[in-house]
Structure formats: C-alpha cells, structure tokens
mmCIF file of C-alpha atoms and ligand atoms in Angstrom:
data_model
loop_
_atom_site.group_PDB
_atom_site.id
_atom_site.type_symbol
_atom_site.label_atom_id
_atom_site.label_comp_id
_atom_site.label_asym_id
_atom_site.label_seq_id
_atom_site.Cartn_x
_atom_site.Cartn_y
_atom_site.Cartn_z
ATOM 1 C CA MET A 744 0.813 -10.280 -25.405
ATOM 2 C CA ALA A 745 -2.454 -8.304 -25.716
ATOM 3 C CA GLU A 746 -2.269 -4.689 -24.578
ATOM 4 C CA LEU A 747 -3.396 -4.156 -20.975
ATOM 5 C CA ARG A 748 -6.460 -1.858 -21.139
ATOM 6 C CA PHE A 749 -8.682 -0.070 -18.637
ATOM 7 C CA ASP A 750 -11.573 0.941 -20.896
ATOM 8 C CA GLY A 751 -14.710 1.515 -18.829
ATOM 9 C CA ARG A 752 -12.758 1.366 -15.558
ATOM 10 C CA VAL A 753 -12.720 4.173 -12.995
ATOM 11 C CA ALA A 754 -9.618 4.745 -10.904
ATOM 12 C CA VAL A 755 -9.098 6.869 -7.803
ATOM 13 C CA ILE A 756 -5.423 7.637 -7.250
ATOM 14 C CA THR A 757 -4.466 9.525 -4.108
ATOM 15 C CA GLY A 758 -1.482 11.846 -4.100
ATOM 16 C CA ALA A 759 -1.462 11.734 -7.907
ATOM 17 C CA GLY A 760 -0.400 15.342 -8.370
ATOM 18 C CA GLY A 761 3.273 14.394 -8.659
ATOM 19 C CA GLY A 762 5.869 11.644 -8.315
ATOM 20 C CA LEU A 763 4.690 8.043 -8.442
ATOM 21 C CA GLY A 764 0.964 8.839 -8.332
ATOM 22 C CA ARG A 765 1.202 11.043 -11.399
ATOM 23 C CA SER A 766 2.913 8.273 -13.371
ATOM 24 C CA TYR A 767 0.129 5.816 -12.445
ATOM 25 C CA ALA A 768 -2.527 8.363 -13.435
ATOM 26 C CA LEU A 769 -0.931 9.008 -16.832
ATOM 27 C CA LEU A 770 -0.408 5.312 -17.587
ATOM 28 C CA LEU A 771 -3.930 4.225 -16.598
ATOM 29 C CA ALA A 772 -5.547 7.162 -18.430
ATOM 30 C CA SER A 773 -3.468 6.452 -21.553
ATOM 31 C CA ARG A 774 -4.995 2.968 -21.547
ATOM 32 C CA GLY A 775 -8.613 4.025 -21.214
ATOM 33 C CA ALA A 776 -9.251 4.494 -17.487
ATOM 34 C CA LYS A 777 -11.239 7.448 -16.174
ATOM 35 C CA VAL A 778 -9.170 8.858 -13.364
ATOM 36 C CA VAL A 779 -9.788 10.883 -10.212
ATOM 37 C CA VAL A 780 -6.526 12.690 -9.644
ATOM 38 C CA ASN A 781 -6.469 13.408 -5.918
ATOM 39 C CA ASP A 782 -3.842 15.610 -4.341
ATOM 40 C CA LEU A 783 -3.874 17.917 -1.353
ATOM 41 C CA GLY A 784 -0.978 19.785 -2.917
ATOM 42 C CA GLY A 785 1.023 20.505 0.232
ATOM 43 C CA THR A 786 4.760 20.256 0.834
ATOM 44 C CA PHE A 787 6.555 16.925 1.265
ATOM 45 C CA ASP A 788 6.277 17.188 5.061
ATOM 46 C CA GLY A 789 2.519 17.686 4.940
ATOM 47 C CA THR A 790 2.117 21.409 5.403
ATOM 48 C CA GLY A 791 0.017 23.674 3.198
ATOM 49 C CA ALA A 792 -2.397 22.859 0.386
ATOM 50 C CA SER A 793 -2.848 23.835 -3.241
ATOM 51 C CA GLU A 794 -5.042 22.850 -6.169
ATOM 52 C CA THR A 795 -2.230 23.240 -8.697
ATOM 53 C CA ALA A 796 -0.693 19.746 -8.503
ATOM 54 C CA ALA A 797 -3.880 17.730 -9.136
ATOM 55 C CA GLN A 798 -5.142 20.186 -11.745
ATOM 56 C CA LYS A 799 -1.873 20.002 -13.696
ATOM 57 C CA VAL A 800 -2.065 16.226 -13.998
ATOM 58 C CA VAL A 801 -5.725 16.416 -15.037
ATOM 59 C CA ASP A 802 -4.687 18.912 -17.740
ATOM 60 C CA GLU A 803 -1.934 16.540 -18.909
ATOM 61 C CA ILE A 804 -4.394 13.657 -19.160
ATOM 62 C CA LYS A 805 -6.935 15.770 -21.041
ATOM 63 C CA ALA A 806 -4.241 17.045 -23.393
ATOM 64 C CA MET A 807 -3.491 13.457 -24.445
ATOM 65 C CA GLY A 808 -7.201 12.781 -24.990
ATOM 66 C CA GLY A 809 -7.893 11.008 -21.685
ATOM 67 C CA GLU A 810 -10.600 11.516 -19.064
ATOM 68 C CA ALA A 811 -9.850 12.803 -15.567
ATOM 69 C CA VAL A 812 -11.215 14.987 -12.794
ATOM 70 C CA PRO A 813 -9.290 16.568 -9.951
ATOM 71 C CA ASN A 814 -9.934 16.280 -6.231
ATOM 72 C CA TYR A 815 -8.054 18.323 -3.628
ATOM 73 C CA ASP A 816 -9.208 16.719 -0.379
ATOM 74 C CA SER A 817 -6.937 15.171 2.221
ATOM 75 C CA VAL A 818 -6.854 11.392 2.664
ATOM 76 C CA SER A 819 -6.172 11.794 6.364
ATOM 77 C CA GLU A 820 -9.702 12.564 7.614
ATOM 78 C CA TRP A 821 -12.707 10.245 7.270
ATOM 79 C CA GLU A 822 -15.003 13.005 5.933
ATOM 80 C CA SER A 823 -12.536 14.217 3.305
ATOM 81 C CA ALA A 824 -11.582 10.662 2.255
ATOM 82 C CA GLN A 825 -15.262 10.008 1.559
ATOM 83 C CA LYS A 826 -15.323 13.115 -0.640
ATOM 84 C CA ILE A 827 -12.420 11.744 -2.698
ATOM 85 C CA VAL A 828 -14.348 8.570 -3.477
ATOM 86 C CA GLN A 829 -17.588 10.518 -3.981
ATOM 87 C CA THR A 830 -15.815 12.536 -6.685
ATOM 88 C CA ALA A 831 -15.496 9.296 -8.691
ATOM 89 C CA ILE A 832 -19.135 8.403 -8.112
ATOM 90 C CA ASP A 833 -20.336 11.886 -9.113
ATOM 91 C CA ALA A 834 -18.133 12.149 -12.199
ATOM 92 C CA PHE A 835 -18.058 8.554 -13.440
ATOM 93 C CA GLY A 836 -20.711 6.601 -11.485
ATOM 94 C CA LYS A 837 -18.466 4.007 -9.813
ATOM 95 C CA VAL A 838 -15.021 3.157 -8.530
ATOM 96 C CA ASP A 839 -13.185 0.057 -9.766
ATOM 97 C CA ILE A 840 -9.622 0.893 -8.787
ATOM 98 C CA LEU A 841 -8.147 2.563 -5.730
ATOM 99 C CA ILE A 842 -4.454 3.337 -5.496
ATOM 100 C CA ASN A 843 -3.535 4.516 -2.002
ATOM 101 C CA ASN A 844 -0.410 6.481 -2.779
ATOM 102 C CA ALA A 845 -0.561 9.849 -0.957
ATOM 103 C CA GLY A 846 2.300 10.331 1.440
ATOM 104 C CA ILE A 847 4.500 12.666 3.435
ATOM 105 C CA LEU A 848 7.754 12.372 5.334
ATOM 106 C CA ARG A 849 8.828 13.675 8.733
ATOM 107 C CA ASP A 850 12.094 11.856 9.359
ATOM 108 C CA LYS A 851 13.753 12.216 12.750
ATOM 109 C CA SER A 852 15.489 9.879 15.166
ATOM 110 C CA LEU A 853 13.211 8.417 17.824
ATOM 111 C CA ILE A 854 14.730 10.678 20.487
ATOM 112 C CA LYS A 855 14.121 13.829 18.462
ATOM 113 C CA MET A 856 10.772 12.933 16.959
ATOM 114 C CA GLU A 857 7.912 15.156 18.083
ATOM 115 C CA ILE A 858 4.629 13.414 18.846
ATOM 116 C CA GLU A 859 3.075 15.590 16.131
ATOM 117 C CA ASP A 860 5.548 14.168 13.555
ATOM 118 C CA TYR A 861 4.454 10.661 14.495
ATOM 119 C CA ARG A 862 0.744 11.483 14.462
ATOM 120 C CA LYS A 863 0.843 13.385 11.167
ATOM 121 C CA VAL A 864 2.700 10.607 9.329
ATOM 122 C CA MET A 865 0.385 7.932 10.730
ATOM 123 C CA ALA A 866 -2.620 10.070 9.751
ATOM 124 C CA VAL A 867 -1.642 10.476 6.095
ATOM 125 C CA HIS A 868 -0.286 6.984 5.433
ATOM 126 C CA LEU A 869 -2.152 4.570 7.692
ATOM 127 C CA ASP A 870 -5.370 6.465 8.479
ATOM 128 C CA GLY A 871 -5.483 7.742 4.895
ATOM 129 C CA THR A 872 -5.187 4.230 3.459
ATOM 130 C CA PHE A 873 -7.809 2.915 5.875
ATOM 131 C CA PHE A 874 -10.244 5.788 5.218
ATOM 132 C CA CYS A 875 -10.002 5.702 1.415
ATOM 133 C CA THR A 876 -10.279 1.911 1.382
ATOM 134 C CA LYS A 877 -13.284 1.979 3.713
ATOM 135 C CA ALA A 878 -14.924 4.671 1.580
ATOM 136 C CA ALA A 879 -14.369 2.811 -1.715
ATOM 137 C CA PHE A 880 -15.115 -0.718 -0.507
ATOM 138 C CA PRO A 881 -18.964 -0.553 -0.483
ATOM 139 C CA PHE A 882 -19.019 0.706 -4.090
ATOM 140 C CA MET A 883 -16.657 -2.062 -5.164
ATOM 141 C CA ARG A 884 -18.698 -4.668 -3.327
ATOM 142 C CA GLU A 885 -21.848 -3.425 -5.055
ATOM 143 C CA ASN A 886 -20.239 -4.060 -8.464
ATOM 144 C CA ASN A 887 -18.518 -7.260 -7.410
ATOM 145 C CA TYR A 888 -15.249 -5.804 -8.645
ATOM 146 C CA GLY A 889 -12.370 -3.970 -7.039
ATOM 147 C CA ARG A 890 -8.637 -3.583 -7.326
ATOM 148 C CA ILE A 891 -6.817 -1.889 -4.448
ATOM 149 C CA VAL A 892 -3.127 -1.150 -4.341
ATOM 150 C CA SER A 893 -1.663 0.445 -1.249
ATOM 151 C CA THR A 894 1.816 1.791 -0.836
ATOM 152 C CA ALA A 895 4.214 0.476 1.777
ATOM 153 C CA SER A 896 7.955 1.036 1.886
ATOM 154 C CA ALA A 897 11.180 -0.855 2.476
ATOM 155 C CA ALA A 898 11.483 1.402 5.537
ATOM 156 C CA GLY A 899 8.541 -0.469 7.062
ATOM 157 C CA VAL A 900 9.144 -3.943 5.673
ATOM 158 C CA TYR A 901 12.871 -3.942 6.503
ATOM 159 C CA GLY A 902 13.505 -0.858 8.693
ATOM 160 C CA ASN A 903 15.355 2.436 8.295
ATOM 161 C CA PHE A 904 17.065 4.830 10.699
ATOM 162 C CA GLY A 905 15.010 7.952 11.465
ATOM 163 C CA GLN A 906 11.709 6.606 10.167
ATOM 164 C CA THR A 907 9.928 5.049 13.154
ATOM 165 C CA ASN A 908 6.743 6.970 12.311
ATOM 166 C CA TYR A 909 6.882 6.205 8.602
ATOM 167 C CA GLY A 910 8.022 2.586 9.036
ATOM 168 C CA ALA A 911 5.220 1.856 11.504
ATOM 169 C CA ALA A 912 2.610 3.375 9.200
ATOM 170 C CA LYS A 913 3.957 1.530 6.163
ATOM 171 C CA MET A 914 4.043 -1.890 7.823
ATOM 172 C CA GLY A 915 0.602 -1.118 9.261
ATOM 173 C CA ILE A 916 -0.580 -0.833 5.675
ATOM 174 C CA VAL A 917 0.644 -4.391 5.006
ATOM 175 C CA GLY A 918 -1.465 -5.630 7.950
ATOM 176 C CA LEU A 919 -4.443 -3.611 6.758
ATOM 177 C CA MET A 920 -4.224 -5.060 3.247
ATOM 178 C CA ASN A 921 -3.810 -8.614 4.593
ATOM 179 C CA CYS A 922 -7.225 -8.195 6.243
ATOM 180 C CA VAL A 923 -8.879 -6.347 3.321
ATOM 181 C CA LYS A 924 -7.799 -9.341 1.227
ATOM 182 C CA GLN A 925 -9.937 -11.607 3.421
ATOM 183 C CA GLU A 926 -12.964 -9.313 3.392
ATOM 184 C CA GLY A 927 -12.779 -8.581 -0.329
ATOM 185 C CA ALA A 928 -12.251 -12.162 -1.531
ATOM 186 C CA LYS A 929 -15.864 -13.089 -2.111
ATOM 187 C CA TYR A 930 -16.611 -9.815 -3.933
ATOM 188 C CA ASN A 931 -13.741 -10.052 -6.429
ATOM 189 C CA ILE A 932 -11.934 -7.247 -4.590
ATOM 190 C CA LEU A 933 -8.186 -7.813 -4.675
ATOM 191 C CA ALA A 934 -5.924 -5.890 -2.289
ATOM 192 C CA ASN A 935 -2.171 -5.838 -2.847
ATOM 193 C CA THR A 936 0.718 -3.758 -1.572
ATOM 194 C CA LEU A 937 3.546 -2.043 -3.382
ATOM 195 C CA VAL A 938 7.039 -1.331 -2.076
ATOM 196 C CA PRO A 939 8.387 1.205 -4.568
ATOM 197 C CA VAL A 940 11.579 3.114 -4.976
ATOM 198 C CA ALA A 941 11.705 6.130 -7.272
ATOM 199 C CA GLY A 942 13.273 9.521 -7.642
ATOM 200 C CA THR A 943 10.605 11.992 -6.505
ATOM 201 C CA ARG A 944 10.488 15.105 -4.367
ATOM 202 C CA MET A 945 10.202 12.748 -1.385
ATOM 203 C CA THR A 946 13.476 10.944 -2.117
ATOM 204 C CA GLN A 947 15.214 14.130 -3.293
ATOM 205 C CA THR A 948 15.896 14.802 0.374
ATOM 206 C CA VAL A 949 17.717 11.500 0.994
ATOM 207 C CA LEU A 950 19.209 10.312 -2.320
ATOM 208 C CA PRO A 951 21.956 11.943 -4.421
ATOM 209 C CA PRO A 952 20.668 13.842 -7.513
ATOM 210 C CA ASN A 953 22.181 11.428 -10.067
ATOM 211 C CA ILE A 954 20.292 8.505 -8.491
ATOM 212 C CA VAL A 955 17.054 10.502 -8.157
ATOM 213 C CA GLU A 956 17.215 11.340 -11.843
ATOM 214 C CA LYS A 957 17.720 7.730 -12.977
ATOM 215 C CA LEU A 958 15.036 6.156 -10.754
ATOM 216 C CA LYS A 959 12.051 7.215 -12.817
ATOM 217 C CA PRO A 960 8.546 6.695 -11.374
ATOM 218 C CA GLU A 961 7.673 5.317 -14.831
ATOM 219 C CA TYR A 962 9.759 2.242 -13.970
ATOM 220 C CA VAL A 963 7.353 1.443 -11.124
ATOM 221 C CA ALA A 964 4.035 2.204 -12.852
ATOM 222 C CA PRO A 965 3.862 -0.903 -15.134
ATOM 223 C CA ILE A 966 3.550 -3.384 -12.269
ATOM 224 C CA VAL A 967 0.984 -1.143 -10.563
ATOM 225 C CA ALA A 968 -1.007 -1.190 -13.809
ATOM 226 C CA TRP A 969 -1.017 -4.995 -13.720
ATOM 227 C CA MET A 970 -1.895 -5.023 -9.990
ATOM 228 C CA VAL A 971 -5.039 -2.923 -10.655
ATOM 229 C CA SER A 972 -6.027 -4.708 -13.866
ATOM 230 C CA GLU A 973 -8.666 -7.353 -14.544
ATOM 231 C CA GLN A 974 -5.747 -9.691 -15.277
ATOM 232 C CA CYS A 975 -4.371 -9.458 -11.753
ATOM 233 C CA ASP A 976 -4.800 -12.864 -10.127
ATOM 234 C CA VAL A 977 -3.364 -12.385 -6.633
ATOM 235 C CA SER A 978 -4.476 -10.719 -3.419
ATOM 236 C CA GLY A 979 -2.567 -9.965 -0.243
ATOM 237 C CA ASN A 980 0.736 -9.918 -2.103
ATOM 238 C CA ILE A 981 3.574 -7.415 -1.724
ATOM 239 C CA PHE A 982 5.490 -6.404 -4.854
ATOM 240 C CA THR A 983 8.673 -4.372 -4.848
ATOM 241 C CA ALA A 984 9.569 -2.198 -7.820
ATOM 242 C CA GLY A 985 12.158 0.398 -8.697
ATOM 243 C CA GLY A 986 14.898 1.145 -11.210
ATOM 244 C CA GLY A 987 13.825 -1.751 -13.414
ATOM 245 C CA TYR A 988 13.823 -4.280 -10.542
ATOM 246 C CA PHE A 989 10.620 -6.168 -9.756
ATOM 247 C CA SER A 990 10.110 -8.794 -7.096
ATOM 248 C CA ARG A 991 7.649 -10.228 -4.601
ATOM 249 C CA ALA A 992 8.236 -9.849 -0.877
ATOM 250 C CA ALA A 993 6.436 -11.899 1.757
ATOM 251 C CA VAL A 994 6.121 -12.485 5.465
ATOM 252 C CA VAL A 995 7.156 -16.085 5.998
ATOM 253 C CA GLU A 996 7.557 -18.397 8.966
ATOM 254 C CA GLY A 997 10.170 -21.095 9.520
ATOM 255 C CA PRO A 998 9.268 -24.725 10.172
ATOM 256 C CA GLY A 999 9.777 -24.168 13.917
ATOM 257 C CA VAL A 1000 9.756 -26.702 16.722
ATOM 258 C CA PHE A 1001 6.949 -28.275 18.678
ATOM 259 C CA PHE A 1002 7.144 -29.055 22.395
ATOM 260 C CA ASP A 1003 4.758 -31.572 23.900
ATOM 261 C CA THR A 1004 2.721 -29.448 26.313
ATOM 262 C CA ASP A 1005 1.312 -32.610 27.915
ATOM 263 C CA ALA A 1006 4.829 -33.598 28.941
ATOM 264 C CA GLY A 1007 5.198 -30.686 31.387
ATOM 265 C CA ASP A 1008 6.190 -27.032 31.549
ATOM 266 C CA ILE A 1009 8.202 -25.316 28.830
ATOM 267 C CA THR A 1010 11.185 -23.529 30.374
ATOM 268 C CA PRO A 1011 13.361 -20.712 28.989
ATOM 269 C CA GLU A 1012 16.279 -23.185 28.967
ATOM 270 C CA MET A 1013 14.355 -25.561 26.704
ATOM 271 C CA ILE A 1014 13.837 -22.654 24.301
ATOM 272 C CA MET A 1015 17.526 -21.726 24.396
ATOM 273 C CA GLU A 1016 18.522 -25.297 23.670
ATOM 274 C CA LYS A 1017 16.395 -25.293 20.542
ATOM 275 C CA LEU A 1018 17.219 -21.781 19.304
ATOM 276 C CA ASP A 1019 19.008 -22.971 16.165
ATOM 277 C CA GLU A 1020 15.893 -24.841 15.089
ATOM 278 C CA ILE A 1021 13.542 -22.032 16.142
ATOM 279 C CA LYS A 1022 15.540 -19.487 14.140
ATOM 280 C CA ASN A 1023 15.945 -21.754 11.106
ATOM 281 C CA MET A 1024 14.256 -20.341 8.001
ATOM 282 C CA ALA A 1025 15.054 -23.216 5.624
ATOM 283 C CA GLY A 1026 11.706 -24.452 4.341
ATOM 284 C CA ALA A 1027 9.910 -21.284 5.479
ATOM 285 C CA GLN A 1028 6.285 -20.956 4.406
ATOM 286 C CA GLU A 1029 3.680 -18.261 3.827
ATOM 287 C CA PHE A 1030 0.251 -18.362 5.400
ATOM 288 C CA GLY A 1031 -2.897 -17.086 3.695
ATOM 289 C CA SER A 1032 -4.551 -16.086 6.970
ATOM 290 C CA ALA A 1033 -4.126 -15.923 10.729
ATOM 291 C CA THR A 1034 -6.336 -18.998 10.965
ATOM 292 C CA GLU A 1035 -3.918 -21.011 8.817
ATOM 293 C CA GLN A 1036 -0.963 -19.955 10.965
ATOM 294 C CA THR A 1037 -2.775 -20.763 14.208
ATOM 295 C CA GLY A 1038 -3.763 -24.086 12.675
ATOM 296 C CA LYS A 1039 -0.097 -24.960 12.271
ATOM 297 C CA ALA A 1040 0.747 -23.856 15.825
ATOM 298 C CA LEU A 1041 -1.972 -26.079 17.224
ATOM 299 C CA SER A 1042 -1.481 -28.959 14.788
ATOM 300 C CA HIS A 1043 0.473 -31.149 17.223
ATOM 301 C CA MET A 1044 -1.917 -30.673 20.154
ATOM 302 C CA LYS A 1045 -4.708 -32.981 21.187
ATOM 303 C CA PHE A 1046 -8.000 -31.429 22.254
ATOM 304 C CA ASP A 1047 -10.849 -33.193 24.092
HETATM 305 P P1 NAI B 1924 5.584 12.649 -3.681
HETATM 306 O O1 NAI B 1924 5.805 13.582 -2.542
HETATM 307 O O2 NAI B 1924 6.054 13.047 -5.029
HETATM 308 O O3 NAI B 1924 4.058 12.266 -3.812
HETATM 309 C C1 NAI B 1924 3.174 12.177 -2.727
HETATM 310 C C2 NAI B 1924 1.937 12.986 -3.057
HETATM 311 O O4 NAI B 1924 0.974 12.824 -2.010
HETATM 312 C C3 NAI B 1924 2.236 14.482 -3.160
HETATM 313 O O5 NAI B 1924 1.841 14.976 -4.430
HETATM 314 C C4 NAI B 1924 1.452 15.091 -2.017
HETATM 315 O O6 NAI B 1924 0.939 16.382 -2.289
HETATM 316 C C5 NAI B 1924 0.347 14.077 -1.811
HETATM 317 N N1 NAI B 1924 -0.231 14.130 -0.467
HETATM 318 C C6 NAI B 1924 0.435 14.286 0.699
HETATM 319 N N2 NAI B 1924 -0.420 14.305 1.728
HETATM 320 C C7 NAI B 1924 -1.664 14.158 1.202
HETATM 321 C C8 NAI B 1924 -2.954 14.086 1.773
HETATM 322 N N3 NAI B 1924 -3.148 14.171 3.090
HETATM 323 N N4 NAI B 1924 -4.015 13.897 0.947
HETATM 324 C C9 NAI B 1924 -3.833 13.818 -0.400
HETATM 325 N N5 NAI B 1924 -2.623 13.906 -0.989
HETATM 326 C C10 NAI B 1924 -1.546 14.060 -0.193
HETATM 327 O O7 NAI B 1924 6.275 11.276 -3.250
HETATM 328 P P2 NAI B 1924 6.329 9.844 -3.959
HETATM 329 O O8 NAI B 1924 7.707 9.375 -3.806
HETATM 330 O O9 NAI B 1924 5.700 9.869 -5.286
HETATM 331 O O10 NAI B 1924 5.445 8.973 -2.953
HETATM 332 C C11 NAI B 1924 4.295 8.239 -3.315
HETATM 333 C C12 NAI B 1924 4.096 7.122 -2.302
HETATM 334 O O11 NAI B 1924 5.145 6.180 -2.420
HETATM 335 C C13 NAI B 1924 4.096 7.576 -0.847
HETATM 336 O O12 NAI B 1924 3.143 6.854 -0.133
HETATM 337 C C14 NAI B 1924 5.477 7.217 -0.377
HETATM 338 O O13 NAI B 1924 5.537 7.062 1.011
HETATM 339 C C15 NAI B 1924 5.699 5.945 -1.138
HETATM 340 N N6 NAI B 1924 7.096 5.549 -1.271
HETATM 341 C C16 NAI B 1924 7.919 6.233 -2.113
HETATM 342 C C17 NAI B 1924 9.223 5.833 -2.251
HETATM 343 C C18 NAI B 1924 10.140 6.482 -3.202
HETATM 344 O O14 NAI B 1924 11.277 5.983 -3.369
HETATM 345 N N7 NAI B 1924 9.755 7.562 -3.858
HETATM 346 C C19 NAI B 1924 9.793 4.722 -1.462
HETATM 347 C C20 NAI B 1924 8.822 4.049 -0.652
HETATM 348 C C21 NAI B 1924 7.526 4.470 -0.574
#
C-alpha cells in the first residue's frame, strides 16, 4: 500500500491545541500537509482563552520539520470562524481540508441544565461546525476540491444521560453534513462525520484513568487521515473510531408497510395492528437524500 500523503494540501483543524485535534494535526503535517492549528485555548467547559495550546502544537510540528501556523479565534461566532479560514488563505493561499473538531462539555441532567449551558454547547459544536464549513466552502468550490470531516459523538447518535445539549448539537452535525454532502457533490467536496472515542481532557471527567490512558487519540487519527485524503471515496458517511475499533454507522429505515390511501382513512388501530411490520428492521436500507426517502414513501401512490 502506497503511503498516504498530503503534500501541497492545506488543512484547517479546529480545536487542534490538544486531544484528538492535536493528533490529526501532527499526523497530517508529518505527511506533508500545511496546517492551521486553531484553538481558543479555554477550559473544557468553554471558559477562558489562551494562545498556548495552539502555539505548542505549531512548535511541535515545526520541530519535526513540518509547516503550520496558529490561530486562536473561536469557532462559535461567524466573524471569528471566517478569520480561522482566512488564516489558511493568508498563510498558504487555499484550504483543501477542514476538520471541525473544537468542542466543550457542559453535562447536566435536563432538569438542572441552565439555558446558558445549552446555548454555549450548541454554539461551539453546531454553530461552530456550520460557521467554519460555510467559511471554507467557497474556497473549496473555487478549487473544485474539498474534504470536510466533522465530529459527532455516540452521545448524539445513540444518546447519553446528562448530555441533552451535547447530544442535540452532535446529531445536528450529522444533519448538517448530510446536506453539505449534497451541495458539495458537484465540486468534489466530500463531507463525512466522525464518532470518536479517546482519552482526552474531555473524557478525563467521565472515564476512569486507566481507560483514559489506553484510549489514545492516535488510534482515531488514521481513519480521519483517510477521510480527508484524495483517496477518500465516500461522502455523507459516519465512521466510528476508538481504541483500535473502526466501523461505519448509518441512519437506516426498515422496509415498512404501505396502506392504500384510496381505500379510506388510516386509523390508529390500523397502525397498531401492523406495529410488528412497522418496527421491523430486517432488510433496512440507507437513503442518499431526502428525495430518495420521499420517493419510497410515495412509491405506491397514484397521482393524476
Ligand atoms: P479536548 O478538550 O482535548 O479538545 C477540544 C479542543 O477544542 C480544546 O483544545 C479546546 O480548547 C478547543 N475549543 C473549545 N472551544 C473552542 C472554540 N470555541 N473555538 C476553538 N477551539 C475551541 O477534547 P477532545 O476529546 O479532543 O474532543 C475533540 C472533539 O471530539 C470534540 O468535538 C468532542 O466533542 C469530540 N468527541 C470526543 C470524544 C472523546 O472520547 N474524546 C467522544 C466523542 C466526541
């Protein structure tokens, strides 16, 4: 297998001052990419700011002979997200790769969650992913090339106690990427989503130390490298990675049942009678777009 390389490619990686983002930055830079290391440098719950985190990773990359510049802006505002992307344009003239990785946590049960905890988490994860993607997209379109990876979480895809804010933002990112996939298709812009698990300062708060230590971010980075490479051949996919485990997750739909709407009203009792079939997931399928799914729903109907 030929070595995966990023020579001549420019990558913007948000939240790359530590944890998972740092491991992506080091891997891509070690294989020839020029990297914008973005990090606001605050605490894991999104307070404060510091230039140290991003600068340290830039220093690491330079020390191994790579090319990188720091950026300390927040992903969570439209103006500052534009500055992150502009840093790539100013330093390297383009942006080929965007990894939306920046994140914070404010876990609380729904009852105890302050509105500010909800808003702040949505702002960093969902708004931040939207803003950075919107800022990078025109430059990618101009070059007819783009690779976008955004970061979801099992907490959003499958649910987790105490993470209504985080789970909503993370599953929102899946919806966002499903649509970016459509808009990027004709410009060779691929948009995929990652569901990682790794021992970082974020998971230090919830996982025991022996697990945190073994779940190295470096076990996630290789699939991210493929997802942002020229060799990547999928868009709108979700990949899970962590602790040496790699898989693809997907939203699928069962075969379902069709009622003849010309035969009369559909009652709740008719639904309850057919629940086993409605719930059945054997033979479930994926859809490439909302149009495809609606096409199936309407496939048995006759229109004038
Ligand atoms: P981390 O806390 O080590 O890294 C997140 C980085 O984002 C930090 O360096 C932080 O300073 C930066 N950041 C926070 N707010 C920012 C903002 N507004 N603008 C720019 N940078 C900002 O945590 P980790 O684990 O590396 O997380 C990376 C991503 O992976 C996050 O999106 C997280 O939600 C996601 N994730 C991580 C999992 C894990 O097991 N570690 C599990 C599922 C998802």
